[in-house]
C-alpha atoms as one frame of an Amber mdcrd trajectory, in Angstrom:
protein
 143.207 114.628 117.160 143.993 117.985 115.692 142.478 121.031 116.264 141.237
 121.675 112.641 139.522 117.652 112.587 138.191 118.384 115.747 136.353 121.647
 115.137 135.185 120.196 111.887 131.748 118.710 113.061 130.858 121.965 114.390
 131.397 123.735 111.315 129.237 121.179 109.579 126.587 121.887 111.826 126.614
 125.792 110.754 123.942 126.746 108.378 122.172 129.743 107.160 119.100 130.561
 109.390 117.175 132.673 106.855 117.021 129.401 104.375 115.662 127.644 107.324
 113.179 130.044 108.141 112.090 130.420 104.820 111.597 126.587 104.487 108.860
 126.726 107.013 106.873 128.630 104.209 107.417 125.804 101.886 106.643 123.318
 104.557 103.188 125.354 105.021 102.462 125.064 101.383 103.142 121.503 100.846
 100.961 120.876 103.912  98.187 122.866 102.349  97.964 120.617  99.482  96.214
 123.775  97.648  96.913 127.302  96.457  96.809 129.454  99.737  96.598 133.111
 100.497  99.528 135.105 101.965  98.032 135.337 105.479  97.353 131.544 105.638
 100.680 130.734 104.629 102.289 133.257 106.844  99.870 132.100 110.164 100.876
 128.353 109.268 104.319 129.025 108.949 104.375 131.222 112.352 105.588 134.552
 110.995 104.427 138.186 109.836 102.611 138.197 106.680 105.110 141.224 105.566
 108.161 139.015 106.303 106.760 135.855 104.567 105.851 137.879 101.562 109.443
 138.555 101.048 110.517 135.053 101.134 107.893 134.174  98.824 109.045 136.867
  96.135 112.489 135.197  96.409 111.178 131.713  96.016 108.934 132.667  92.936
 112.233 134.235  91.426 113.748 130.646  92.041 110.839 128.605  90.653 110.146
 127.106  94.138 106.706 129.274  94.489 104.353 130.675  92.070 101.506 132.992
  92.159  98.096 132.975  90.585  97.611 136.378  88.691  93.894 136.223  89.163
  93.419 134.789  92.578  96.695 136.168  94.322  97.304 132.699  95.957 100.679
 130.924  96.205 101.367 127.365  95.285 104.642 125.340  94.610 106.217 126.037
  91.556 107.746 124.017  88.790 111.195 124.026  90.508 109.566 122.481  93.834
 107.962 119.878  91.470 111.302 118.935  89.944 113.382 118.442  93.213 110.334
 116.322  94.573 110.209 113.933  91.580 114.257 113.779  91.523 114.216 112.774
  95.341 111.391 110.084  94.868 113.645 108.719  91.912 116.486 108.121  93.942
 114.623 106.187  96.771 115.801 102.725  96.764 113.243 100.173  98.493 116.228
  97.627  99.280 118.570 100.010 100.930 115.703 101.830 102.872 114.271  98.532
 104.085 117.574  97.381 105.668 117.116  99.230 109.072 113.153  98.364 108.859
 113.737  94.717 108.514 116.364  94.889 111.304 114.048  96.589 113.675 111.205
  93.718 112.904 113.306  90.915 113.626 114.844  92.375 116.763 111.397  93.265
 118.007 109.477  90.017 117.176 112.420  87.868 117.292 111.228  86.072 113.753
 113.060  85.676 110.380 111.870  88.835 108.047 112.211  89.103 104.623 111.708
  91.916 101.771 110.201  90.536  98.381 109.782  92.704  95.195 108.298  91.930
  91.755 110.836  90.609  89.635 111.113  88.982  85.930 109.736  85.788  87.208
 107.146  86.853  89.917 107.594  87.621  93.669 111.205  87.586  94.578 112.947
  87.587  97.759 115.853  90.214  97.427 116.770  90.396 101.310 116.124  88.541
 104.459 117.309  88.918 108.042 117.658  85.572 110.182 116.405  85.658 113.541
 118.977  83.237 114.816 116.490  80.898 117.059 116.663  77.200 117.717 115.269
  76.483 114.635 116.711  77.827 111.501 114.525  79.521 108.682 116.228  80.681
 105.903 115.239  82.281 102.543 117.400  81.991  99.547 117.976  85.501  98.071
 116.531  85.071  94.257 113.916  82.627  95.361 110.445  83.184  93.469 107.613
  82.561  95.674 104.087  81.176  94.501 101.520  83.771  94.424  98.534  81.678
  95.820 100.041  79.413  98.506 102.622  81.702 100.123 101.930  84.556 102.303
 104.482  86.911 100.221 102.852  85.474  96.960  99.321  86.104  98.296 100.481
  89.888  99.405 101.400  90.547  95.748  98.113  89.157  94.366  95.914  90.891
  96.547  97.717  94.308  96.326 100.050  94.397  92.839  98.611  95.379  89.800
 100.393  93.899  86.555  99.039  92.022  83.234 101.985  89.746  83.839 100.758
  88.867  87.470  97.390  87.977  86.247  98.774  85.810  83.655 100.654  83.914
  86.397  97.991  83.721  88.634  95.824  82.195  86.119  98.488  79.479  85.590
  98.527  78.726  89.225  94.937  78.450  89.497  94.665  76.248  86.686  97.769
  74.021  88.189  95.952  73.762  91.627  92.487  72.630  89.846  94.439  70.113
  88.095  96.323  68.761  91.024  92.970  68.767  93.350  90.705  67.539  90.438
  88.621  70.791  90.856  87.048  73.161  88.451  89.273  76.152  87.739  86.330
  78.447  88.403  85.670  76.999  91.871  89.286  77.551  92.680  89.514  81.049
  91.485  86.313  81.986  93.583  87.868  80.631  96.496  91.014  82.612  95.748
  89.080  85.864  95.117  87.362  85.334  98.307  90.729  84.898 100.149  92.131
  87.881  98.428  89.100  90.186  99.455  89.910  89.162 103.124  93.327  89.986
 102.900  92.845  93.485 101.539  90.209  93.942 104.506  93.249  92.961 107.059
  95.789  94.777 104.864  97.819  91.888 105.295  98.115  88.425 103.940  98.891
  84.878 105.716  99.862  81.288 105.236 100.254  78.477 107.466 102.633  75.497
 106.472 101.783  75.651 102.760 104.947  76.471 101.020 107.285  75.051 103.830
 105.789  72.489 106.339 105.862  73.809 109.754 106.079  77.419 109.003 103.663
  80.373 109.135 103.809  83.456 107.562 102.515  87.315 107.459 103.284  89.559
 104.506 102.345  93.069 104.470 102.606  95.333 101.249 104.813  98.387 100.649
 103.440 101.182  98.973 105.435 104.038  96.875 104.560 107.728  96.706 102.076
 106.980  93.768 100.283 104.262  95.903 101.541 101.569  94.020 102.819  98.477
  95.733 106.559  98.029  95.217 107.494  95.484  97.702 106.246  92.919 100.551
 107.638  92.711 104.056 107.349  89.086 105.288 107.476  87.577 108.885 108.028
  83.862 109.154 107.989  81.740 112.281 107.318  77.941 113.377 103.958  76.837
 113.605 102.953  76.692 117.369 105.192  79.775 118.449 104.217  81.947 115.690
 100.454  83.278 116.357  98.460  83.365 112.806  95.663  85.382 114.194  94.778
  88.431 111.849  95.114  90.880 114.783  98.200  89.120 116.783 101.349  91.057
 117.953 103.295  89.789 114.976 100.757  90.760 112.557 100.620  94.163 113.963
 104.414  94.428 114.055 104.491  93.219 110.191 101.860  95.874 109.024 103.785
  98.618 111.369 107.103  97.840 109.513 105.295  97.711 105.976 103.788 101.314
 107.076 107.244 102.556 107.921 108.861 101.767 104.881 105.888 102.882 102.760
 106.152 106.404 104.484 109.944 106.337 103.593 109.184 105.993 100.136 106.830
 108.787 100.091 103.503 107.025 100.734 100.988 109.344 101.956 103.085 112.531
 101.503 101.380 113.321  98.127  97.527 113.444  97.572  96.910 110.608  95.272
  93.963 112.466  93.859  96.180 115.182  92.444  98.363 112.537  90.853  95.401
 111.046  89.226
């Protein structure tokens, strides 16, 4: 390796310290979630008020910060909003889910999958096989039923779409016909099941779609609080604990929460976006 190539990583690590210092003020403003006085921004950023003021003046010229002329309080500016929205628009749930699914599969020893809402319903877009003695596979592109699969139930409980409601009504009618039951009774039982799922923050199914297979599925939310995907764990009945608070249930919830955070969930006050 030449001297030039060996020195390149060190050069890449060099930066402009003043920018890094000033970013502490932007972080303080973002964490405050409302307009702030200079003294409070400076204190939260850990720097003298006079120094903080000089940075804020430059940030105002750039549009990263704005100041209310009446109160003197500072807040994030229009350019900061543009940067945030541009960053959020570039977030790809499928790409970001890769390491999360790999980690969940490795820790749990179960087959895991990512599903998103497609033209035909809850659709498997990625899966990682555990490689155990019994193979559990999910074909990419398969559409899962809304009322009998763990993945479908997660979407039924947390996803909001007029199209989903139409599909759900159709499945309820088909189930009622197959059971020779009243659609109202089937719907009432489903609504109670969905309330339970919302209470636990995760759905479950046992042998309903594939005989001998249990599943948990947890919702993934984006920065606006909207469900955009579901992470599902699947395992063999007898080895896969279907209890709401089982280790696999906890791990699946945690994986979904991790991916949600990477998509910006919880980083923006939902009330401020309403």
